[in-house]
mmCIF file of C-alpha atoms and ligand atoms in Angstrom:
data_model
loop_
_atom_site.group_PDB
_atom_site.id
_atom_site.type_symbol
_atom_site.label_atom_id
_atom_site.label_comp_id
_atom_site.label_asym_id
_atom_site.label_seq_id
_atom_site.Cartn_x
_atom_site.Cartn_y
_atom_site.Cartn_z
ATOM 1 C CA UNK A 1258 1.739 2.821 34.186
ATOM 2 C CA UNK A 1259 1.786 4.526 31.076
ATOM 3 C CA UNK A 1260 1.270 2.032 27.786
ATOM 4 C CA UNK A 1261 4.208 2.580 25.903
ATOM 5 C CA UNK A 1262 4.068 2.734 22.442
ATOM 6 C CA UNK A 1263 5.898 1.337 19.390
ATOM 7 C CA UNK A 1264 6.349 4.656 17.182
ATOM 8 C CA UNK A 1265 5.460 8.183 18.254
ATOM 9 C CA UNK A 1266 6.697 10.888 16.203
ATOM 10 C CA UNK A 1267 8.589 14.148 17.974
ATOM 11 C CA UNK A 1268 8.094 17.469 16.290
ATOM 12 C CA UNK A 1269 9.793 20.597 16.689
ATOM 13 C CA UNK A 1270 6.430 22.498 16.792
ATOM 14 C CA UNK A 1271 7.647 26.167 17.275
ATOM 15 C CA UNK A 1272 9.855 25.573 14.850
ATOM 16 C CA UNK A 1273 7.222 23.789 12.469
ATOM 17 C CA UNK A 1274 4.502 26.458 13.059
ATOM 18 C CA UNK A 1275 7.434 29.183 11.879
ATOM 19 C CA UNK A 1276 7.805 27.487 8.690
ATOM 20 C CA UNK A 1277 4.260 26.682 8.078
ATOM 21 C CA UNK A 1278 3.443 30.389 9.074
ATOM 22 C CA UNK A 1279 5.868 31.833 6.345
ATOM 23 C CA UNK A 1280 4.486 29.303 3.768
ATOM 24 C CA UNK A 1281 0.869 30.499 4.907
ATOM 25 C CA UNK A 1282 1.306 33.971 4.644
ATOM 26 C CA UNK A 1283 3.515 34.499 1.335
ATOM 27 C CA UNK A 1284 0.350 32.112 0.507
ATOM 28 C CA UNK A 1285 3.097 29.334 -1.047
ATOM 29 C CA UNK A 1286 2.337 26.519 -0.004
ATOM 30 C CA UNK A 1287 3.245 24.344 -3.065
ATOM 31 C CA UNK A 1288 6.085 22.942 -5.256
ATOM 32 C CA UNK A 1289 8.800 25.341 -5.173
ATOM 33 C CA UNK A 1290 9.536 28.081 -2.158
ATOM 34 C CA UNK A 1291 11.264 25.534 0.840
ATOM 35 C CA UNK A 1292 10.847 21.913 -1.411
ATOM 36 C CA UNK A 1293 14.236 23.746 -3.214
ATOM 37 C CA UNK A 1294 15.402 24.431 0.507
ATOM 38 C CA UNK A 1295 14.296 21.143 1.369
ATOM 39 C CA UNK A 1296 16.104 19.941 -1.918
ATOM 40 C CA UNK A 1297 19.296 21.700 -0.841
ATOM 41 C CA UNK A 1298 19.468 20.853 2.483
ATOM 42 C CA UNK A 1299 19.219 17.626 1.841
ATOM 43 C CA UNK A 1300 21.930 17.213 -0.510
ATOM 44 C CA UNK A 1301 24.177 19.138 1.742
ATOM 45 C CA UNK A 1302 23.414 16.807 4.153
ATOM 46 C CA UNK A 1303 24.169 13.305 2.593
ATOM 47 C CA UNK A 1304 26.581 14.138 -0.129
ATOM 48 C CA UNK A 1305 24.586 12.888 -3.092
ATOM 49 C CA UNK A 1306 24.458 15.198 -5.727
ATOM 50 C CA UNK A 1307 20.835 15.603 -6.844
ATOM 51 C CA UNK A 1308 17.510 14.947 -5.292
ATOM 52 C CA UNK A 1309 13.804 15.307 -5.473
ATOM 53 C CA UNK A 1310 11.371 16.004 -3.189
ATOM 54 C CA UNK A 1311 8.545 13.605 -3.311
ATOM 55 C CA UNK A 1312 4.910 13.383 -1.428
ATOM 56 C CA UNK A 1313 5.782 9.720 -0.377
ATOM 57 C CA UNK A 1314 8.356 7.171 -1.018
ATOM 58 C CA UNK A 1315 5.809 4.756 -2.547
ATOM 59 C CA UNK A 1316 5.498 7.419 -5.061
ATOM 60 C CA UNK A 1317 9.645 7.609 -5.404
ATOM 61 C CA UNK A 1318 9.794 3.983 -5.500
ATOM 62 C CA UNK A 1319 7.220 3.892 -8.265
ATOM 63 C CA UNK A 1320 9.655 6.434 -10.138
ATOM 64 C CA UNK A 1321 12.464 4.287 -9.755
ATOM 65 C CA UNK A 1322 11.137 1.310 -11.630
ATOM 66 C CA UNK A 1323 9.396 3.681 -14.356
ATOM 67 C CA UNK A 1324 12.611 6.095 -15.269
ATOM 68 C CA UNK A 1325 14.805 2.612 -15.045
ATOM 69 C CA UNK A 1326 12.798 0.871 -17.298
ATOM 70 C CA UNK A 1327 12.323 3.224 -19.318
ATOM 71 C CA UNK A 1328 16.156 4.531 -19.614
ATOM 72 C CA UNK A 1329 17.066 1.002 -20.258
ATOM 73 C CA UNK A 1330 14.396 -0.670 -22.460
ATOM 74 C CA UNK A 1331 13.536 -3.580 -19.934
ATOM 75 C CA UNK A 1332 10.369 -5.120 -20.826
ATOM 76 C CA UNK A 1333 6.917 -6.473 -19.457
ATOM 77 C CA UNK A 1334 7.633 -9.648 -16.994
ATOM 78 C CA UNK A 1335 11.549 -8.765 -16.562
ATOM 79 C CA UNK A 1336 12.913 -9.351 -13.360
ATOM 80 C CA UNK A 1337 13.825 -7.426 -10.582
ATOM 81 C CA UNK A 1338 15.281 -9.090 -7.340
ATOM 82 C CA UNK A 1339 13.827 -8.117 -3.773
ATOM 83 C CA UNK A 1340 13.533 -9.137 -0.074
ATOM 84 C CA UNK A 1341 10.711 -10.496 1.250
ATOM 85 C CA UNK A 1342 11.038 -8.443 4.396
ATOM 86 C CA UNK A 1343 9.631 -4.914 3.588
ATOM 87 C CA UNK A 1344 6.744 -2.856 3.286
ATOM 88 C CA UNK A 1345 4.285 -2.996 0.961
ATOM 89 C CA UNK A 1346 5.279 -0.016 -1.219
ATOM 90 C CA UNK A 1347 8.563 -1.806 -2.262
ATOM 91 C CA UNK A 1348 7.106 -4.692 -4.079
ATOM 92 C CA UNK A 1349 3.891 -2.836 -5.286
ATOM 93 C CA UNK A 1350 6.605 -0.581 -7.731
ATOM 94 C CA UNK A 1351 7.725 -3.307 -8.508
ATOM 95 C CA UNK A 1352 4.554 -4.534 -10.214
ATOM 96 C CA UNK A 1353 3.333 -0.938 -11.234
ATOM 97 C CA UNK A 1354 5.565 -1.259 -13.779
ATOM 98 C CA UNK A 1355 4.426 -4.428 -14.925
ATOM 99 C CA UNK A 1356 7.839 -5.927 -13.843
ATOM 100 C CA UNK A 1357 8.205 -9.405 -12.136
ATOM 101 C CA UNK A 1358 9.448 -9.107 -8.320
ATOM 102 C CA UNK A 1359 11.850 -12.398 -7.461
ATOM 103 C CA UNK A 1360 12.581 -12.889 -3.986
ATOM 104 C CA UNK A 1361 15.735 -13.289 -2.749
ATOM 105 C CA UNK A 1362 16.372 -14.782 0.881
ATOM 106 C CA UNK A 1363 17.844 -12.757 3.739
ATOM 107 C CA UNK A 1364 20.835 -12.838 5.546
ATOM 108 C CA UNK A 1365 21.568 -12.386 9.989
ATOM 109 C CA UNK A 1366 20.973 -8.953 9.364
ATOM 110 C CA UNK A 1367 17.235 -9.601 7.890
ATOM 111 C CA UNK A 1368 18.768 -7.799 4.595
ATOM 112 C CA UNK A 1369 19.010 -9.674 1.008
ATOM 113 C CA UNK A 1370 21.810 -12.373 0.693
ATOM 114 C CA UNK A 1371 24.191 -11.617 -1.323
ATOM 115 C CA UNK A 1372 24.592 -15.822 -2.340
ATOM 116 C CA UNK A 1373 21.019 -15.854 -2.649
ATOM 117 C CA UNK A 1374 20.655 -13.027 -5.088
ATOM 118 C CA UNK A 1375 22.916 -14.486 -7.261
ATOM 119 C CA UNK A 1376 21.024 -18.096 -7.156
ATOM 120 C CA UNK A 1377 18.392 -15.846 -8.451
ATOM 121 C CA UNK A 1378 19.867 -13.846 -11.732
ATOM 122 C CA UNK A 1379 18.686 -15.023 -14.930
ATOM 123 C CA UNK A 1380 18.817 -13.756 -18.453
ATOM 124 C CA UNK A 1381 15.917 -11.963 -17.463
ATOM 125 C CA UNK A 1382 17.057 -9.870 -14.161
ATOM 126 C CA UNK A 1383 17.160 -6.037 -14.698
ATOM 127 C CA UNK A 1384 17.342 -4.611 -11.201
ATOM 128 C CA UNK A 1385 18.166 -5.508 -7.430
ATOM 129 C CA UNK A 1386 15.684 -3.786 -4.385
ATOM 130 C CA UNK A 1387 17.891 -3.544 -1.350
ATOM 131 C CA UNK A 1388 15.877 -2.361 1.778
ATOM 132 C CA UNK A 1389 17.955 -1.603 4.675
ATOM 133 C CA UNK A 1390 15.799 -2.824 7.270
ATOM 134 C CA UNK A 1391 15.545 -0.594 10.523
ATOM 135 C CA UNK A 1392 18.815 1.604 8.785
ATOM 136 C CA UNK A 1393 20.858 -1.408 8.490
ATOM 137 C CA UNK A 1394 23.461 -1.159 5.917
ATOM 138 C CA UNK A 1395 23.332 -5.482 6.020
ATOM 139 C CA UNK A 1396 25.916 -6.902 2.894
ATOM 140 C CA UNK A 1397 25.283 -3.280 0.662
ATOM 141 C CA UNK A 1398 28.324 -3.549 -0.532
ATOM 142 C CA UNK A 1399 28.205 -7.016 -1.632
ATOM 143 C CA UNK A 1400 24.859 -6.456 -3.209
ATOM 144 C CA UNK A 1401 26.268 -2.993 -4.962
ATOM 145 C CA UNK A 1402 29.231 -5.217 -6.620
ATOM 146 C CA UNK A 1403 27.219 -7.837 -7.762
ATOM 147 C CA UNK A 1404 24.849 -5.502 -9.218
ATOM 148 C CA UNK A 1405 28.127 -4.087 -11.019
ATOM 149 C CA UNK A 1406 28.995 -7.313 -12.410
ATOM 150 C CA UNK A 1407 26.613 -8.561 -13.899
ATOM 151 C CA UNK A 1408 25.164 -5.068 -15.340
ATOM 152 C CA UNK A 1409 22.180 -4.876 -13.172
ATOM 153 C CA UNK A 1410 20.622 -1.694 -11.460
ATOM 154 C CA UNK A 1411 20.740 -1.331 -8.108
ATOM 155 C CA UNK A 1412 18.037 0.397 -6.126
ATOM 156 C CA UNK A 1413 18.521 1.477 -2.607
ATOM 157 C CA UNK A 1414 14.529 1.465 -0.425
ATOM 158 C CA UNK A 1415 16.037 3.628 2.400
ATOM 159 C CA UNK A 1416 13.012 4.550 4.155
ATOM 160 C CA UNK A 1417 14.435 3.305 7.512
ATOM 161 C CA UNK A 1418 18.055 5.299 6.365
ATOM 162 C CA UNK A 1419 18.265 8.606 6.431
ATOM 163 C CA UNK A 1420 21.140 9.411 9.204
ATOM 164 C CA UNK A 1421 22.502 6.035 8.130
ATOM 165 C CA UNK A 1422 26.502 5.908 7.490
ATOM 166 C CA UNK A 1423 28.412 3.121 6.406
ATOM 167 C CA UNK A 1424 32.605 4.071 7.586
ATOM 168 C CA UNK A 1425 30.886 7.546 7.676
ATOM 169 C CA UNK A 1426 29.496 8.392 4.376
ATOM 170 C CA UNK A 1427 25.505 8.461 4.276
ATOM 171 C CA UNK A 1428 23.834 5.774 2.239
ATOM 172 C CA UNK A 1429 22.545 6.232 -1.131
ATOM 173 C CA UNK A 1430 26.400 6.605 -3.289
ATOM 174 C CA UNK A 1431 26.446 3.282 -4.339
ATOM 175 C CA UNK A 1432 23.322 2.771 -5.585
ATOM 176 C CA UNK A 1433 21.352 4.037 -8.738
ATOM 177 C CA UNK A 1434 18.594 5.367 -6.744
ATOM 178 C CA UNK A 1435 18.299 5.781 -3.418
ATOM 179 C CA UNK A 1436 14.047 6.683 -2.198
ATOM 180 C CA UNK A 1437 13.581 8.024 1.703
ATOM 181 C CA UNK A 1438 10.799 8.190 3.146
ATOM 182 C CA UNK A 1439 9.718 11.404 5.610
ATOM 183 C CA UNK A 1440 6.608 9.400 7.448
ATOM 184 C CA UNK A 1441 5.933 10.749 10.329
ATOM 185 C CA UNK A 1442 7.198 7.652 12.112
ATOM 186 C CA UNK A 1443 10.218 7.354 10.039
ATOM 187 C CA UNK A 1444 13.903 9.309 11.105
ATOM 188 C CA UNK A 1445 12.856 12.456 9.580
ATOM 189 C CA UNK A 1446 9.337 12.766 10.659
ATOM 190 C CA UNK A 1447 6.710 15.191 7.822
ATOM 191 C CA UNK A 1448 3.706 14.151 7.895
ATOM 192 C CA UNK A 1449 4.104 12.469 4.060
ATOM 193 C CA UNK A 1450 6.571 12.990 2.002
ATOM 194 C CA UNK A 1451 9.691 11.171 0.622
ATOM 195 C CA UNK A 1452 12.867 12.117 -1.698
ATOM 196 C CA UNK A 1453 14.224 10.063 -4.438
ATOM 197 C CA UNK A 1454 17.714 10.196 -5.303
ATOM 198 C CA UNK A 1455 18.866 9.514 -8.466
ATOM 199 C CA UNK A 1456 23.167 9.020 -9.122
ATOM 200 C CA UNK A 1457 22.277 9.911 -13.438
ATOM 201 C CA UNK A 1458 21.640 13.925 -13.953
ATOM 202 C CA UNK A 1459 19.378 12.785 -16.956
ATOM 203 C CA UNK A 1460 17.454 10.991 -14.576
ATOM 204 C CA UNK A 1461 17.384 13.369 -12.079
ATOM 205 C CA UNK A 1462 15.698 16.195 -14.640
ATOM 206 C CA UNK A 1463 13.577 13.207 -16.202
ATOM 207 C CA UNK A 1464 11.906 12.633 -12.506
ATOM 208 C CA UNK A 1465 11.420 16.421 -12.478
ATOM 209 C CA UNK A 1466 8.417 16.380 -14.517
ATOM 210 C CA UNK A 1467 7.011 12.884 -13.898
ATOM 211 C CA UNK A 1468 6.035 14.575 -10.938
ATOM 212 C CA UNK A 1469 4.443 16.985 -11.908
ATOM 213 C CA UNK A 1470 1.713 15.141 -14.530
ATOM 214 C CA UNK A 1471 4.550 15.533 -17.445
ATOM 215 C CA UNK A 1472 4.671 18.874 -17.558
ATOM 216 C CA UNK A 1473 7.854 20.388 -19.024
ATOM 217 C CA UNK A 1474 8.896 22.843 -16.237
ATOM 218 C CA UNK A 1475 11.788 24.179 -18.378
ATOM 219 C CA UNK A 1476 9.702 25.524 -21.031
ATOM 220 C CA UNK A 1477 7.357 26.573 -18.120
ATOM 221 C CA UNK A 1478 9.244 29.109 -17.019
ATOM 222 C CA UNK A 1479 10.863 30.004 -20.392
ATOM 223 C CA UNK A 1480 7.456 30.899 -21.673
ATOM 224 C CA UNK A 1481 6.373 32.567 -18.032
ATOM 225 C CA UNK A 1482 9.431 34.529 -17.555
ATOM 226 C CA UNK A 1483 8.696 36.179 -21.372
ATOM 227 C CA UNK A 1484 5.770 37.734 -19.473
ATOM 228 C CA UNK A 1485 2.935 36.175 -20.747
ATOM 229 C CA UNK A 1486 1.379 33.246 -22.248
ATOM 230 C CA UNK A 1487 1.868 31.470 -19.220
ATOM 231 C CA UNK A 1488 -0.284 28.794 -20.451
ATOM 232 C CA UNK A 1489 1.669 27.569 -23.293
ATOM 233 C CA UNK A 1490 3.432 25.060 -21.187
ATOM 234 C CA UNK A 1491 4.066 21.644 -22.876
ATOM 235 C CA UNK A 1492 3.571 18.257 -22.212
ATOM 236 C CA UNK A 1493 6.323 16.009 -22.601
ATOM 237 C CA UNK A 1494 3.763 12.528 -22.132
ATOM 238 C CA UNK A 1495 2.008 11.221 -19.427
ATOM 239 C CA UNK A 1496 2.893 11.700 -15.728
ATOM 240 C CA UNK A 1497 1.645 11.493 -12.297
ATOM 241 C CA UNK A 1498 0.895 14.335 -9.546
ATOM 242 C CA UNK A 1499 4.124 13.325 -7.322
ATOM 243 C CA UNK A 1500 5.215 16.263 -6.240
ATOM 244 C CA UNK A 1501 6.093 17.327 -3.054
ATOM 245 C CA UNK A 1502 4.611 20.655 -1.514
ATOM 246 C CA UNK A 1503 5.912 23.277 1.065
ATOM 247 C CA UNK A 1504 3.867 22.974 3.967
ATOM 248 C CA UNK A 1505 5.952 19.315 4.713
ATOM 249 C CA UNK A 1506 8.975 20.722 3.250
ATOM 250 C CA UNK A 1507 8.814 23.487 5.680
ATOM 251 C CA UNK A 1508 8.554 20.704 8.836
ATOM 252 C CA UNK A 1509 11.198 18.023 7.073
ATOM 253 C CA UNK A 1510 14.120 21.681 6.944
ATOM 254 C CA UNK A 1511 12.847 21.060 11.108
ATOM 255 C CA UNK A 1512 12.785 17.749 11.390
ATOM 256 C CA UNK A 1513 16.493 17.809 9.529
ATOM 257 C CA UNK A 1514 18.260 19.605 12.044
ATOM 258 C CA UNK A 1515 17.617 17.401 14.816
ATOM 259 C CA UNK A 1516 18.206 14.405 12.949
ATOM 260 C CA UNK A 1517 20.956 13.190 13.903
ATOM 261 C CA UNK A 1518 20.963 14.045 17.263
ATOM 262 C CA UNK A 1519 17.238 12.232 17.700
ATOM 263 C CA UNK A 1520 19.052 8.855 15.762
ATOM 264 C CA UNK A 1521 22.140 9.103 18.146
ATOM 265 C CA UNK A 1522 19.247 8.857 20.799
ATOM 266 C CA UNK A 1523 18.167 6.040 19.037
ATOM 267 C CA UNK A 1524 21.219 4.691 19.056
ATOM 268 C CA UNK A 1525 21.520 5.208 23.143
ATOM 269 C CA UNK A 1526 18.014 3.318 23.219
ATOM 270 C CA UNK A 1527 19.105 0.494 20.825
ATOM 271 C CA UNK A 1528 22.548 0.039 23.486
ATOM 272 C CA UNK A 1529 20.721 -0.323 26.753
ATOM 273 C CA UNK A 1530 18.482 -2.808 25.098
ATOM 274 C CA UNK A 1531 21.307 -4.307 24.131
ATOM 275 C CA UNK A 1532 22.630 -4.261 27.197
ATOM 276 C CA UNK A 1533 19.861 -5.931 29.324
ATOM 277 C CA UNK A 1534 18.637 -8.597 26.411
ATOM 278 C CA UNK A 1535 22.142 -9.889 25.894
ATOM 279 C CA UNK A 1536 22.775 -13.426 26.462
ATOM 280 C CA UNK A 1537 19.300 -13.580 27.904
ATOM 281 C CA UNK A 1538 17.927 -17.329 26.905
ATOM 282 C CA UNK A 1539 14.977 -17.407 24.090
ATOM 283 C CA UNK A 1540 16.055 -13.655 23.283
ATOM 284 C CA UNK A 1541 18.367 -12.777 20.048
ATOM 285 C CA UNK A 1542 19.414 -9.737 18.866
ATOM 286 C CA UNK A 1543 19.520 -8.870 15.626
ATOM 287 C CA UNK A 1544 23.003 -7.032 15.027
ATOM 288 C CA UNK A 1545 24.004 -4.229 12.931
ATOM 289 C CA UNK A 1546 26.419 -4.387 10.334
ATOM 290 C CA UNK A 1547 30.430 -3.850 10.907
ATOM 291 C CA UNK A 1548 31.336 -0.309 9.534
ATOM 292 C CA UNK A 1549 27.175 0.921 9.826
ATOM 293 C CA UNK A 1550 26.035 3.950 11.900
ATOM 294 C CA UNK A 1551 22.474 2.788 12.482
ATOM 295 C CA UNK A 1552 19.967 5.371 11.503
ATOM 296 C CA UNK A 1553 17.957 2.530 14.659
ATOM 297 C CA UNK A 1554 14.889 3.468 13.109
ATOM 298 C CA UNK A 1555 14.051 -0.160 14.419
ATOM 299 C CA UNK A 1556 15.313 -2.626 17.365
ATOM 300 C CA UNK A 1557 14.745 -6.563 16.387
ATOM 301 C CA UNK A 1558 14.609 -9.275 18.177
ATOM 302 C CA UNK A 1559 13.542 -12.357 17.240
ATOM 303 C CA UNK A 1560 11.836 -14.446 19.841
ATOM 304 C CA UNK A 1561 9.369 -17.921 20.121
ATOM 305 C CA UNK A 1562 5.727 -18.064 20.197
ATOM 306 C CA UNK A 1563 5.959 -14.563 19.117
ATOM 307 C CA UNK A 1564 2.602 -13.744 18.621
ATOM 308 C CA UNK A 1565 2.111 -15.077 22.070
ATOM 309 C CA UNK A 1566 4.900 -12.908 23.415
ATOM 310 C CA UNK A 1567 3.430 -10.089 22.254
ATOM 311 C CA UNK A 1568 -0.052 -10.430 23.500
ATOM 312 C CA UNK A 1569 1.233 -10.704 27.091
ATOM 313 C CA UNK A 1570 3.788 -7.449 26.324
ATOM 314 C CA UNK A 1571 0.559 -5.763 25.869
ATOM 315 C CA UNK A 1572 -1.267 -6.589 28.506
ATOM 316 C CA UNK A 1573 1.207 -5.093 30.593
ATOM 317 C CA UNK A 1574 0.505 -1.559 28.347
ATOM 318 C CA UNK A 1575 3.463 -2.467 26.203
ATOM 319 C CA UNK A 1576 2.740 -2.700 22.349
ATOM 320 C CA UNK A 1577 6.111 -3.627 20.312
ATOM 321 C CA UNK A 1578 5.722 -4.119 16.060
ATOM 322 C CA UNK A 1579 6.861 -6.988 13.757
ATOM 323 C CA UNK A 1580 8.471 -5.631 10.135
ATOM 324 C CA UNK A 1581 7.836 -7.460 8.672
ATOM 325 C CA UNK A 1582 6.079 -10.684 7.651
ATOM 326 C CA UNK A 1583 7.644 -12.561 5.035
ATOM 327 C CA UNK A 1584 5.296 -11.335 1.852
ATOM 328 C CA UNK A 1585 5.482 -14.046 0.054
ATOM 329 C CA UNK A 1586 2.563 -15.279 2.794
ATOM 330 C CA UNK A 1587 0.723 -12.645 0.716
ATOM 331 C CA UNK A 1588 -2.006 -13.803 -1.155
ATOM 332 C CA UNK A 1589 -1.010 -11.737 -4.102
ATOM 333 C CA UNK A 1590 2.630 -13.514 -3.809
ATOM 334 C CA UNK A 1591 1.479 -16.898 -3.238
ATOM 335 C CA UNK A 1592 3.517 -18.589 -6.213
ATOM 336 C CA UNK A 1593 6.955 -16.936 -5.179
ATOM 337 C CA UNK A 1594 9.727 -19.314 -4.632
ATOM 338 C CA UNK A 1595 10.217 -19.634 -0.564
ATOM 339 C CA UNK A 1596 13.085 -18.595 1.109
ATOM 340 C CA UNK A 1597 13.307 -20.265 4.334
ATOM 341 C CA UNK A 1598 15.476 -17.597 6.722
ATOM 342 C CA UNK A 1599 12.895 -14.524 5.620
ATOM 343 C CA UNK A 1600 10.265 -17.312 6.304
ATOM 344 C CA UNK A 1601 11.450 -18.585 9.540
ATOM 345 C CA UNK A 1602 12.951 -14.883 11.143
ATOM 346 C CA UNK A 1603 9.308 -13.870 9.829
ATOM 347 C CA UNK A 1604 7.388 -16.127 12.549
ATOM 348 C CA UNK A 1605 9.832 -15.006 15.447
ATOM 349 C CA UNK A 1606 10.777 -10.994 15.081
ATOM 350 C CA UNK A 1607 9.610 -8.057 17.040
ATOM 351 C CA UNK A 1608 10.699 -4.747 16.885
ATOM 352 C CA UNK A 1609 10.354 -3.565 20.567
ATOM 353 C CA UNK A 1610 9.495 0.175 21.175
ATOM 354 C CA UNK A 1611 12.076 2.738 19.883
ATOM 355 C CA UNK A 1612 10.985 6.200 19.943
ATOM 356 C CA UNK A 1613 12.516 9.883 21.506
ATOM 357 C CA UNK A 1614 10.095 9.976 23.793
ATOM 358 C CA UNK A 1615 11.315 6.736 25.761
ATOM 359 C CA UNK A 1616 13.537 7.114 28.503
ATOM 360 C CA UNK A 1617 15.966 4.528 30.485
ATOM 361 C CA UNK A 1618 13.448 3.617 32.659
ATOM 362 C CA UNK A 1619 11.101 3.078 30.285
ATOM 363 C CA UNK A 1620 13.425 0.443 28.609
ATOM 364 C CA UNK A 1621 14.473 -1.289 31.525
ATOM 365 C CA UNK A 1622 10.286 -1.968 31.730
ATOM 366 C CA UNK A 1623 10.307 -3.118 28.271
ATOM 367 C CA UNK A 1624 13.612 -5.649 29.077
ATOM 368 C CA UNK A 1625 12.133 -6.564 32.193
ATOM 369 C CA UNK A 1626 8.845 -7.964 31.099
ATOM 370 C CA UNK A 1627 10.132 -9.471 28.014
ATOM 371 C CA UNK A 1628 12.653 -11.433 29.588
ATOM 372 C CA UNK A 1629 9.843 -12.147 32.045
ATOM 373 C CA UNK A 1630 7.094 -13.467 28.988
ATOM 374 C CA UNK A 1631 9.840 -15.634 27.661
ATOM 375 C CA UNK A 1632 10.693 -17.662 30.405
ATOM 376 C CA UNK A 1633 6.681 -17.937 31.599
ATOM 377 C CA UNK A 1634 6.815 -18.780 27.955
ATOM 378 C CA UNK A 1635 9.376 -21.209 27.989
ATOM 379 C CA UNK A 1636 8.247 -23.328 30.996
ATOM 380 C CA UNK A 1637 5.019 -23.627 29.289
ATOM 381 C CA UNK A 1638 6.468 -25.088 26.644
ATOM 382 C CA UNK A 1639 8.422 -27.438 28.710
ATOM 383 C CA UNK A 1640 5.835 -28.290 31.317
ATOM 384 C CA UNK A 1641 3.720 -29.489 27.788
ATOM 385 C CA UNK A 1642 6.457 -31.422 26.761
ATOM 386 C CA UNK A 1643 6.258 -33.585 29.850
ATOM 387 C CA UNK A 1644 2.746 -33.599 29.953
HETATM 388 C C1 LIG B 1751 7.762 3.280 4.775
HETATM 389 C C2 LIG B 1751 8.260 2.658 3.940
HETATM 390 C C3 LIG B 1751 7.883 2.900 3.078
HETATM 391 C C4 LIG B 1751 6.976 4.102 2.551
HETATM 392 O O1 LIG B 1751 7.326 5.174 2.406
HETATM 393 P P1 LIG B 1751 5.822 6.215 2.251
HETATM 394 O O2 LIG B 1751 6.512 7.488 2.558
HETATM 395 O O3 LIG B 1751 4.955 5.845 3.862
HETATM 396 O O4 LIG B 1751 5.336 5.927 0.894
HETATM 397 C C5 LIG B 1751 8.886 2.176 1.700
HETATM 398 N N1 LIG B 1751 9.541 1.003 2.432
HETATM 399 C C6 LIG B 1751 9.356 0.868 3.117
HETATM 400 C C7 LIG B 1751 10.560 0.100 3.717
HETATM 401 C C8 LIG B 1751 9.094 1.526 4.401
HETATM 402 O O5 LIG B 1751 9.325 1.531 5.482
#
């Protein structure tokens, strides 16, 4: 029997190689060329007005914090409301800028709960980071409304959200900045890269300097176009080496062509899971918010004795994952306030295999195995109670 992995990326290899070959033949693998083409294609795909291609979404989240902090003159220690159910990058980005992550609780979609956000707002709150877990929009619109009401900036960690639409429109329009990941196991695979999309054109112009060590490419271009003195570019401030390159952008251009088709298949997989796991005792399916056409980066369920269930599934060569452990369990966040719903979910949630190489029979095998393991586990628990 074959192993069923959680994630396996699919690349259109011949098309990707043609893009990469073009870069190699031209002798242009860095910023410019394909990165510009990919930014243009991405803006067209999402309808977002600005996009800057990066070497990762982690870099993008950092830049989102850095530029908003600078523009709006936030002080060190100012607060950013965030979720405990996310990948490490989200909250590291807040800390890179000496801002203070304040954890709010999640709702039934495992995304930030607007009511919990309201309770966490103080005089020092400056922003909210919303993570669309698994591609779900959760209550993003209500969160955007809170941000407007309290004059807070909204940062969308859209690492899972390539192709997620809300009432027909691609996500990202409701936030001040949206950051997408094109890491290999995300919905639009490259190897590693990301996109930062600011709503404000000035911040979009600004971020292009930050991703290339503070070098002002406008003065660079001006000088270069005079023919000589290319070394007379200006450096306006310290910056980072965060921009993406043409090899990744070339692969991204290919993946972008297929992402809607691929996401439709992910939703097909999700509907197979839903129909087979519906009303199964001991298995709770994490719902998708109404109006959300979900990228279906993940299909998540909640079970008791999650770790034992996963270990049993592993013996059957089925390898689910966990997205994520409650971040406040990490030693570095031990002083954080408890978020009860996130903490409870963290011990029970499980992501079932979700990728394009899975067929109907694989999903059937995962479901049968899961149903059987959960049933055995509950008989075992009952047995223990009697004894
Ligand atoms: C993958 C991921 C990131 C980081 O993306 P990279 O491109 O690998 O830096 C950030 N946030 C979430 C929720 C992610 O899943």
